[in-house]
């Protein structure tokens, strides 16, 4: 039974020569500089953050880096998904060149998934790759995007179209930082947390059912083990399939419909996690209709999403448009639309043959 304490506070993502530690401890931001030095990185570096996160954490972060003897150039970009692009990557290259960063100089990403993806992309490409230190500050980034090595910027034609797999050298997670995160962002991050329970760990799902209200008020004795369990699951999956050629696809549970919802609403209405919650419901309903999942477990998922404060419907959306967007996505994926469907809590499967009619009905249910 997952009781909230089985993970050590330092996990290892085991990828042979690309292995790296993930530190998780409330209050550890003040030790960031020491951890970077211990990892053998520096003495120069580039700190990438955004203006919102900088207001809260730049002073503490910079003093930790300086005290450890690191000479770090800082860039705070404007806050928002719109800045995760090649133009801002280029400005970061300029800053890296001006600061004369060399191959041992880390790029340090202090922020949510936007900063992690952008700074990660820069680390992957500057001088053909310099060390990346992820310091995630949203729940989504702490449980998902900072681990596993997906880095990217957006293109005018779509999100994350320019990117790579590039593993960090170090991930430092301070759950205490979440105290300043807007409630909606916390809730959106919890959708990704619930995802891990459905696809990988039934006991963890049950733990979330028991403790979700405590997670919502950021009780550290609950949120810390939650983050640790998610990172451990992600590490396990990434170790099995670093480049998403097979089982890593399970991490996309809820994303097929979720992406269509985000695109339809121009990324203006739903946070990524909220769209994923909607997508998990649609995929769950499809699995139910195919006779491959039980009604009682589907209802448990629905109830947990509801208690977390996540949306259960997309009012007013046109199901045909949502379906068209998914077909468009499918073309981008060279015809391989892969549905991730639950089989039982803690176990999911990839299905490439969901009938279009069933998808239509799932979407109709979602918008009603
Ligand atoms: P985000 O980075 O935009 O952060 C959300 C908001 O929270 C922003 O306004 C940010 O300034 C603010 N914020 C961040 N930390 C804060 C803190 N501690 N206190 C107060 N405010 C804080 O959004 P996100 O949800 O973290 O990330 C979304 C991005 O992540 C998308 O670009 C998505 O494509 C990407 N993503 C990447 C992966 C991956 O594996 N690489 C996985 C999932 C999502
Ligand atoms: N966020 C999904 C993955 O990293 O594969």
CSV table of C-alpha atoms and ligand atoms in Angstrom, one decimal:
chain,number,residue,atom,x,y,z
A,1,UNK,CA,0.0,0.0,0.0
A,2,UNK,CA,1.3,3.4,-0.9
A,3,UNK,CA,1.4,5.2,2.4
A,4,UNK,CA,3.1,8.4,1.3
A,5,UNK,CA,6.7,7.7,2.3
A,6,UNK,CA,8.4,5.0,0.2
A,7,UNK,CA,10.5,7.2,-2.1
A,8,UNK,CA,13.9,8.4,-1.1
A,9,UNK,CA,14.3,12.2,-1.3
A,10,UNK,CA,17.0,11.8,-3.9
A,11,UNK,CA,16.0,9.7,-6.9
A,12,UNK,CA,18.1,8.6,-9.8
A,13,UNK,CA,16.9,8.6,-13.4
A,14,UNK,CA,18.9,5.7,-14.7
A,15,UNK,CA,19.9,6.2,-18.2
A,16,UNK,CA,23.5,5.0,-18.3
A,17,UNK,CA,25.8,7.9,-19.2
A,18,UNK,CA,22.9,10.3,-19.2
A,19,UNK,CA,21.8,9.3,-15.6
A,20,UNK,CA,21.0,12.1,-13.2
A,21,UNK,CA,19.7,12.8,-9.6
A,22,UNK,CA,16.4,14.4,-8.7
A,23,UNK,CA,16.5,16.0,-5.3
A,24,UNK,CA,13.1,16.6,-3.6
A,25,UNK,CA,13.0,18.4,-0.3
A,26,UNK,CA,10.9,21.4,1.0
A,27,UNK,CA,13.3,24.3,1.4
A,28,UNK,CA,16.1,22.9,-0.8
A,29,UNK,CA,16.2,26.0,-3.1
A,30,UNK,CA,18.6,27.6,-0.7
A,31,UNK,CA,21.1,24.7,-1.3
A,32,UNK,CA,20.9,24.9,-5.1
A,33,UNK,CA,24.4,26.4,-5.5
A,34,UNK,CA,25.9,23.6,-3.4
A,35,UNK,CA,24.1,20.9,-5.3
A,36,UNK,CA,25.3,22.4,-8.6
A,37,UNK,CA,28.9,22.4,-7.4
A,38,UNK,CA,28.5,18.9,-6.0
A,39,UNK,CA,27.4,17.8,-9.5
A,40,UNK,CA,30.7,19.1,-10.8
A,41,UNK,CA,29.1,21.9,-12.8
A,42,UNK,CA,30.2,25.6,-13.2
A,43,UNK,CA,31.8,27.9,-12.2
A,44,UNK,CA,29.9,30.0,-14.8
A,45,UNK,CA,26.2,29.6,-15.6
A,46,UNK,CA,23.1,31.1,-17.1
A,47,UNK,CA,20.0,31.4,-14.9
A,48,UNK,CA,16.8,31.5,-17.0
A,49,UNK,CA,13.5,32.5,-15.3
A,50,UNK,CA,10.5,34.6,-15.9
A,51,UNK,CA,9.5,37.9,-14.4
A,52,UNK,CA,6.8,36.4,-12.1
A,53,UNK,CA,9.0,33.7,-10.7
A,54,UNK,CA,11.9,36.2,-10.4
A,55,UNK,CA,9.9,38.5,-8.2
A,56,UNK,CA,9.5,35.6,-5.7
A,57,UNK,CA,12.7,33.6,-6.0
A,58,UNK,CA,15.5,35.4,-7.9
A,59,UNK,CA,17.1,36.9,-4.8
A,60,UNK,CA,17.2,33.6,-2.8
A,61,UNK,CA,18.4,31.7,-5.9
A,62,UNK,CA,21.1,34.1,-6.8
A,63,UNK,CA,22.4,34.3,-3.3
A,64,UNK,CA,22.6,30.5,-3.1
A,65,UNK,CA,24.5,30.4,-6.4
A,66,UNK,CA,26.9,33.2,-5.4
A,67,UNK,CA,27.6,31.7,-2.0
A,68,UNK,CA,28.6,28.5,-3.7
A,69,UNK,CA,31.1,30.4,-5.8
A,70,UNK,CA,29.1,30.3,-9.1
A,71,UNK,CA,29.2,33.3,-11.4
A,72,UNK,CA,25.8,33.3,-13.0
A,73,UNK,CA,24.3,35.6,-15.6
A,74,UNK,CA,20.5,35.9,-15.1
A,75,UNK,CA,17.8,36.5,-17.7
A,76,UNK,CA,14.1,36.9,-16.8
A,77,UNK,CA,11.9,36.6,-19.8
A,78,UNK,CA,8.3,37.8,-19.9
A,79,UNK,CA,5.7,35.4,-18.4
A,80,UNK,CA,3.8,33.2,-20.9
A,81,UNK,CA,3.7,30.4,-23.4
A,82,UNK,CA,4.0,33.0,-26.2
A,83,UNK,CA,7.6,33.5,-25.3
A,84,UNK,CA,8.6,29.8,-25.7
A,85,UNK,CA,9.9,30.4,-29.2
A,86,UNK,CA,13.0,30.7,-31.3
A,87,UNK,CA,13.2,34.4,-30.8
A,88,UNK,CA,13.6,34.1,-27.1
A,89,UNK,CA,15.9,31.1,-27.5
A,90,UNK,CA,18.1,33.4,-29.6
A,91,UNK,CA,18.2,36.1,-27.0
A,92,UNK,CA,19.3,33.4,-24.5
A,93,UNK,CA,22.1,32.3,-26.8
A,94,UNK,CA,23.2,36.0,-26.9
A,95,UNK,CA,23.3,36.1,-23.1
A,96,UNK,CA,25.2,32.8,-23.0
A,97,UNK,CA,27.8,34.1,-25.5
A,98,UNK,CA,28.2,37.5,-23.7
A,99,UNK,CA,28.7,35.6,-20.4
A,100,UNK,CA,31.3,33.4,-22.2
A,101,UNK,CA,29.7,30.2,-21.0
A,102,UNK,CA,31.7,27.1,-21.8
A,103,UNK,CA,30.8,23.4,-22.1
A,104,UNK,CA,30.8,22.9,-18.3
A,105,UNK,CA,28.6,25.9,-17.6
A,106,UNK,CA,25.0,24.9,-16.7
A,107,UNK,CA,21.9,26.5,-18.0
A,108,UNK,CA,19.7,26.7,-14.9
A,109,UNK,CA,15.9,26.7,-15.6
A,110,UNK,CA,14.0,28.3,-12.7
A,111,UNK,CA,10.3,28.2,-13.5
A,112,UNK,CA,7.4,26.2,-14.8
A,113,UNK,CA,7.2,24.1,-17.9
A,114,UNK,CA,7.5,27.0,-20.2
A,115,UNK,CA,10.9,28.0,-18.8
A,116,UNK,CA,12.0,24.4,-18.4
A,117,UNK,CA,11.3,23.6,-22.1
A,118,UNK,CA,12.8,26.8,-23.4
A,119,UNK,CA,15.9,26.8,-21.3
A,120,UNK,CA,16.3,23.1,-21.9
A,121,UNK,CA,16.2,23.7,-25.7
A,122,UNK,CA,18.9,26.3,-25.3
A,123,UNK,CA,21.0,24.0,-23.2
A,124,UNK,CA,20.6,21.2,-25.8
A,125,UNK,CA,21.8,23.4,-28.6
A,126,UNK,CA,24.2,26.0,-27.3
A,127,UNK,CA,27.8,24.7,-28.1
A,128,UNK,CA,26.1,21.5,-29.2
A,129,UNK,CA,24.9,20.9,-25.6
A,130,UNK,CA,25.8,22.3,-22.2
A,131,UNK,CA,24.6,20.9,-18.8
A,132,UNK,CA,21.0,21.6,-17.9
A,133,UNK,CA,19.8,22.1,-14.3
A,134,UNK,CA,16.0,22.0,-13.9
A,135,UNK,CA,14.6,23.8,-10.9
A,136,UNK,CA,10.8,23.4,-11.5
A,137,UNK,CA,8.5,25.8,-9.7
A,138,UNK,CA,5.0,24.7,-10.8
A,139,UNK,CA,3.4,21.4,-9.7
A,140,UNK,CA,3.2,20.4,-13.4
A,141,UNK,CA,6.9,21.0,-13.9
A,142,UNK,CA,7.8,19.2,-10.6
A,143,UNK,CA,5.9,16.1,-11.4
A,144,UNK,CA,6.3,15.9,-15.2
A,145,UNK,CA,8.1,18.3,-17.4
A,146,UNK,CA,11.4,18.7,-15.5
A,147,UNK,CA,12.2,15.0,-15.6
A,148,UNK,CA,12.5,13.0,-18.8
A,149,UNK,CA,14.4,15.3,-21.2
A,150,UNK,CA,11.7,16.6,-23.5
A,151,UNK,CA,12.8,20.1,-24.5
A,152,UNK,CA,11.2,22.3,-27.1
A,153,UNK,CA,10.0,25.7,-28.4
A,154,UNK,CA,6.8,26.4,-30.2
A,155,UNK,CA,6.4,27.2,-33.9
A,156,UNK,CA,3.8,29.4,-35.4
A,157,UNK,CA,2.2,26.2,-36.8
A,158,UNK,CA,2.0,24.4,-33.4
A,159,UNK,CA,3.3,23.8,-30.0
A,160,UNK,CA,6.6,22.0,-29.2
A,161,UNK,CA,7.3,21.5,-32.9
A,162,UNK,CA,11.0,22.3,-32.6
A,163,UNK,CA,12.7,20.3,-30.0
A,164,UNK,CA,14.7,17.4,-28.8
A,165,UNK,CA,15.3,14.8,-26.1
A,166,UNK,CA,18.0,16.2,-23.9
A,167,UNK,CA,18.3,15.0,-20.3
A,168,UNK,CA,19.1,17.4,-17.5
A,169,UNK,CA,22.2,16.8,-15.4
A,170,UNK,CA,20.4,17.6,-12.2
A,171,UNK,CA,16.8,18.3,-11.1
A,172,UNK,CA,16.2,20.2,-7.8
A,173,UNK,CA,12.6,20.3,-6.6
A,174,UNK,CA,11.6,22.4,-3.6
A,175,UNK,CA,7.9,21.7,-2.9
A,176,UNK,CA,7.8,24.8,-0.6
A,177,UNK,CA,8.0,27.0,-3.7
A,178,UNK,CA,4.5,25.9,-4.6
A,179,UNK,CA,3.1,28.1,-1.8
A,180,UNK,CA,3.1,31.1,-4.1
A,181,UNK,CA,1.6,29.2,-7.1
A,182,UNK,CA,-2.0,30.3,-8.0
A,183,UNK,CA,-4.6,27.8,-6.9
A,184,UNK,CA,-5.6,27.1,-10.5
A,185,UNK,CA,-2.1,26.2,-11.5
A,186,UNK,CA,-1.9,23.8,-8.6
A,187,UNK,CA,-5.1,22.1,-9.5
A,188,UNK,CA,-4.0,21.8,-13.2
A,189,UNK,CA,-0.8,20.1,-12.0
A,190,UNK,CA,-2.8,17.7,-10.0
A,191,UNK,CA,-4.4,16.4,-13.2
A,192,UNK,CA,-1.0,15.1,-14.3
A,193,UNK,CA,-0.6,13.6,-10.8
A,194,UNK,CA,-3.8,11.7,-11.1
A,195,UNK,CA,-2.7,10.5,-14.5
A,196,UNK,CA,0.2,8.6,-13.0
A,197,UNK,CA,-2.2,6.8,-10.6
A,198,UNK,CA,-4.4,5.7,-13.5
A,199,UNK,CA,-1.7,4.5,-15.9
A,200,UNK,CA,0.8,3.1,-13.4
A,201,UNK,CA,-0.1,2.8,-9.7
A,202,UNK,CA,-3.5,1.8,-8.2
A,203,UNK,CA,-2.3,2.3,-4.7
A,204,UNK,CA,-1.1,5.8,-5.4
A,205,UNK,CA,-4.5,6.5,-7.0
A,206,UNK,CA,-6.1,5.3,-3.7
A,207,UNK,CA,-3.7,7.5,-1.7
A,208,UNK,CA,-4.8,10.5,-3.8
A,209,UNK,CA,-8.5,9.7,-3.2
A,210,UNK,CA,-7.7,9.7,0.5
A,211,UNK,CA,-5.5,12.8,0.6
A,212,UNK,CA,-6.5,15.1,-2.2
A,213,UNK,CA,-7.9,17.8,0.1
A,214,UNK,CA,-4.6,17.9,1.9
A,215,UNK,CA,-2.8,18.2,-1.4
A,216,UNK,CA,-5.0,21.1,-2.3
A,217,UNK,CA,-3.9,23.1,0.8
A,218,UNK,CA,-0.3,22.1,0.1
A,219,UNK,CA,0.2,20.1,3.3
A,220,UNK,CA,3.9,19.2,2.9
A,221,UNK,CA,3.6,15.7,4.4
A,222,UNK,CA,1.3,14.9,1.5
A,223,UNK,CA,2.6,17.0,-1.4
A,224,UNK,CA,6.2,15.9,-0.9
A,225,UNK,CA,5.5,12.2,-1.2
A,226,UNK,CA,3.2,12.9,-4.1
A,227,UNK,CA,5.9,14.6,-6.1
A,228,UNK,CA,8.4,11.9,-5.2
A,229,UNK,CA,6.1,9.2,-6.3
A,230,UNK,CA,5.3,10.9,-9.6
A,231,UNK,CA,9.0,11.5,-10.3
A,232,UNK,CA,9.8,7.9,-9.5
A,233,UNK,CA,7.1,6.6,-11.9
A,234,UNK,CA,8.4,8.9,-14.6
A,235,UNK,CA,12.0,7.8,-14.0
A,236,UNK,CA,10.9,4.2,-14.3
A,237,UNK,CA,9.0,4.8,-17.6
A,238,UNK,CA,11.8,7.0,-19.1
A,239,UNK,CA,14.3,4.3,-18.2
A,240,UNK,CA,12.3,1.8,-20.2
A,241,UNK,CA,11.7,4.0,-23.2
A,242,UNK,CA,13.7,7.3,-23.3
A,243,UNK,CA,12.5,8.4,-26.7
A,244,UNK,CA,8.9,7.5,-26.6
A,245,UNK,CA,9.0,4.6,-29.0
A,246,UNK,CA,6.7,2.5,-26.9
A,247,UNK,CA,5.7,2.5,-23.2
A,248,UNK,CA,6.4,6.2,-22.7
A,249,UNK,CA,3.3,6.9,-24.8
A,250,UNK,CA,1.3,6.0,-21.7
A,251,UNK,CA,2.3,9.4,-20.3
A,252,UNK,CA,0.2,10.9,-23.0
A,253,UNK,CA,-3.0,9.5,-21.3
A,254,UNK,CA,-5.6,12.3,-21.7
A,255,UNK,CA,-3.5,14.2,-24.2
A,256,UNK,CA,-5.2,13.2,-27.5
A,257,UNK,CA,-8.4,15.0,-26.7
A,258,UNK,CA,-6.6,17.4,-24.4
A,259,UNK,CA,-4.5,18.8,-27.2
A,260,UNK,CA,-7.6,19.2,-29.4
A,261,UNK,CA,-9.4,21.1,-26.6
A,262,UNK,CA,-6.4,23.4,-26.1
A,263,UNK,CA,-6.1,24.1,-29.8
A,264,UNK,CA,-9.8,24.7,-30.3
A,265,UNK,CA,-9.8,27.2,-27.5
A,266,UNK,CA,-6.5,28.8,-28.7
A,267,UNK,CA,-4.8,28.0,-25.4
A,268,UNK,CA,-6.8,30.8,-23.8
A,269,UNK,CA,-9.4,28.9,-21.9
A,270,UNK,CA,-7.9,25.8,-20.3
A,271,UNK,CA,-4.7,25.2,-18.6
A,272,UNK,CA,-2.8,22.2,-20.0
A,273,UNK,CA,-3.7,20.0,-16.9
A,274,UNK,CA,-7.4,21.0,-17.2
A,275,UNK,CA,-7.4,19.9,-20.8
A,276,UNK,CA,-5.7,16.7,-19.8
A,277,UNK,CA,-8.4,16.0,-17.2
A,278,UNK,CA,-11.0,16.4,-19.9
A,279,UNK,CA,-9.0,14.1,-22.2
A,280,UNK,CA,-8.7,11.5,-19.4
A,281,UNK,CA,-12.5,11.4,-19.0
A,282,UNK,CA,-13.0,11.1,-22.8
A,283,UNK,CA,-10.4,8.2,-23.0
A,284,UNK,CA,-11.9,6.6,-19.9
A,285,UNK,CA,-15.4,6.7,-21.5
A,286,UNK,CA,-14.0,5.1,-24.7
A,287,UNK,CA,-12.3,2.3,-22.7
A,288,UNK,CA,-15.6,1.8,-20.9
A,289,UNK,CA,-17.6,1.6,-24.1
A,290,UNK,CA,-15.1,-0.8,-25.6
A,291,UNK,CA,-15.7,-3.1,-22.6
A,292,UNK,CA,-12.1,-2.8,-21.5
A,293,UNK,CA,-12.6,-0.8,-18.3
A,294,UNK,CA,-15.1,-1.0,-15.4
A,295,UNK,CA,-17.8,1.5,-14.7
A,296,UNK,CA,-16.9,1.6,-11.0
A,297,UNK,CA,-13.3,2.6,-11.8
A,298,UNK,CA,-14.3,5.2,-14.4
A,299,UNK,CA,-16.6,6.7,-11.7
A,300,UNK,CA,-13.7,6.8,-9.2
A,301,UNK,CA,-11.7,8.8,-11.8
A,302,UNK,CA,-14.5,11.2,-12.5
A,303,UNK,CA,-15.1,11.7,-8.8
A,304,UNK,CA,-11.4,12.4,-8.0
A,305,UNK,CA,-11.2,14.9,-10.9
A,306,UNK,CA,-14.3,16.6,-9.6
A,307,UNK,CA,-13.0,16.8,-6.0
A,308,UNK,CA,-9.7,18.2,-7.3
A,309,UNK,CA,-11.7,21.0,-8.9
A,310,UNK,CA,-10.9,20.0,-12.5
A,311,UNK,CA,-13.4,20.6,-15.3
A,312,UNK,CA,-15.5,17.7,-16.4
A,313,UNK,CA,-17.1,19.3,-19.5
A,314,UNK,CA,-16.2,21.6,-22.4
A,315,UNK,CA,-19.4,23.6,-22.6
A,316,UNK,CA,-20.3,24.9,-26.1
A,317,UNK,CA,-17.5,23.2,-28.0
A,318,UNK,CA,-18.3,21.6,-31.3
A,319,UNK,CA,-17.5,17.9,-31.2
A,320,UNK,CA,-16.9,17.7,-34.9
A,321,UNK,CA,-14.3,20.4,-34.7
A,322,UNK,CA,-12.6,18.6,-31.9
A,323,UNK,CA,-12.5,15.5,-33.9
A,324,UNK,CA,-11.1,17.3,-37.0
A,325,UNK,CA,-8.3,18.7,-34.8
A,326,UNK,CA,-7.4,15.2,-33.7
A,327,UNK,CA,-7.3,14.0,-37.3
A,328,UNK,CA,-5.0,17.0,-38.0
A,329,UNK,CA,-2.8,15.9,-35.1
A,330,UNK,CA,-2.9,12.4,-36.5
A,331,UNK,CA,-1.5,13.7,-39.8
A,332,UNK,CA,1.3,15.4,-38.0
A,333,UNK,CA,2.1,12.0,-36.4
A,334,UNK,CA,2.2,10.3,-39.8
A,335,UNK,CA,-1.1,8.6,-39.4
A,336,UNK,CA,-0.4,7.1,-36.0
A,337,UNK,CA,-3.0,8.4,-33.6
A,338,UNK,CA,-2.4,6.4,-30.4
A,339,UNK,CA,-5.1,6.3,-27.8
A,340,UNK,CA,-4.0,5.6,-24.3
A,341,UNK,CA,-6.9,3.7,-22.6
A,342,UNK,CA,-7.2,2.5,-19.0
A,343,UNK,CA,-7.6,-1.3,-18.5
A,344,UNK,CA,-7.8,-1.1,-14.7
A,345,UNK,CA,-6.5,1.5,-12.2
A,346,UNK,CA,-2.7,1.3,-12.4
A,347,UNK,CA,-2.7,-0.2,-15.9
A,348,UNK,CA,-3.3,1.3,-19.3
A,349,UNK,CA,-2.8,0.2,-22.9
A,350,UNK,CA,-2.1,1.8,-26.3
A,351,UNK,CA,-4.9,1.4,-28.9
A,352,UNK,CA,-4.6,2.5,-32.5
A,353,UNK,CA,-8.0,1.3,-33.6
A,354,UNK,CA,-10.6,3.2,-31.8
A,355,UNK,CA,-13.6,3.6,-34.1
A,356,UNK,CA,-14.3,7.2,-35.2
A,357,UNK,CA,-17.9,6.8,-34.3
A,358,UNK,CA,-17.0,6.0,-30.7
A,359,UNK,CA,-14.7,9.0,-30.5
A,360,UNK,CA,-17.5,11.2,-31.8
A,361,UNK,CA,-19.8,9.9,-29.0
A,362,UNK,CA,-17.2,10.5,-26.4
A,363,UNK,CA,-16.7,14.0,-27.5
A,364,UNK,CA,-20.4,14.6,-27.6
A,365,UNK,CA,-20.6,13.5,-24.0
A,366,UNK,CA,-17.8,15.8,-23.1
A,367,UNK,CA,-19.3,18.9,-24.6
A,368,UNK,CA,-22.9,18.3,-23.2
B,1,LIG,P1,4.0,27.9,-16.9
B,1,LIG,O1,5.4,27.6,-17.0
B,1,LIG,O2,3.4,28.9,-17.8
B,1,LIG,O3,3.7,28.4,-15.4
B,1,LIG,C1,2.3,28.7,-15.1
B,1,LIG,C2,2.2,30.1,-14.4
B,1,LIG,O4,2.7,29.9,-13.0
B,1,LIG,C3,3.1,31.1,-15.0
B,1,LIG,O5,2.3,32.3,-15.0
B,1,LIG,C4,4.3,31.2,-14.1
B,1,LIG,O6,4.9,32.5,-14.1
B,1,LIG,C5,3.7,30.9,-12.8
B,1,LIG,N1,4.6,30.4,-11.8
B,1,LIG,C6,5.5,29.4,-11.9
B,1,LIG,N2,6.0,29.0,-10.7
B,1,LIG,C7,5.4,29.8,-9.8
B,1,LIG,C8,5.5,29.9,-8.4
B,1,LIG,N3,6.2,29.1,-7.7
B,1,LIG,N4,4.8,30.9,-7.8
B,1,LIG,C9,4.0,31.7,-8.5
B,1,LIG,N5,3.8,31.6,-9.8
B,1,LIG,C10,4.5,30.7,-10.5
B,1,LIG,O7,3.1,26.6,-17.0
B,1,LIG,P2,3.3,25.0,-16.7
B,1,LIG,O8,2.0,24.5,-16.5
B,1,LIG,O9,4.3,24.9,-15.6
B,1,LIG,O10,4.0,24.4,-18.0
B,1,LIG,C11,3.3,24.4,-19.2
B,1,LIG,C12,4.4,24.2,-20.3
B,1,LIG,O11,5.0,22.9,-20.0
B,1,LIG,C13,3.8,24.1,-21.7
B,1,LIG,O12,4.7,24.9,-22.5
B,1,LIG,C14,4.0,22.6,-22.0
B,1,LIG,O13,4.2,22.4,-23.4
B,1,LIG,C15,5.2,22.2,-21.2
B,1,LIG,N6,5.2,20.8,-20.9
B,1,LIG,C16,6.4,20.1,-21.1
B,1,LIG,C17,6.5,18.8,-20.8
B,1,LIG,C18,7.8,18.1,-21.0
B,1,LIG,O14,7.8,16.9,-20.8
B,1,LIG,N7,8.8,18.8,-21.4
B,1,LIG,C19,5.4,18.1,-20.2
B,1,LIG,C20,4.2,18.8,-19.9
B,1,LIG,C21,4.1,20.2,-20.3
B,2,LIG,N1,5.1,14.7,-20.6
B,2,LIG,C1,5.1,13.4,-21.2
B,2,LIG,C2,6.5,12.9,-21.4
B,2,LIG,O1,7.5,13.5,-20.9
B,2,LIG,O2,6.7,12.0,-22.1
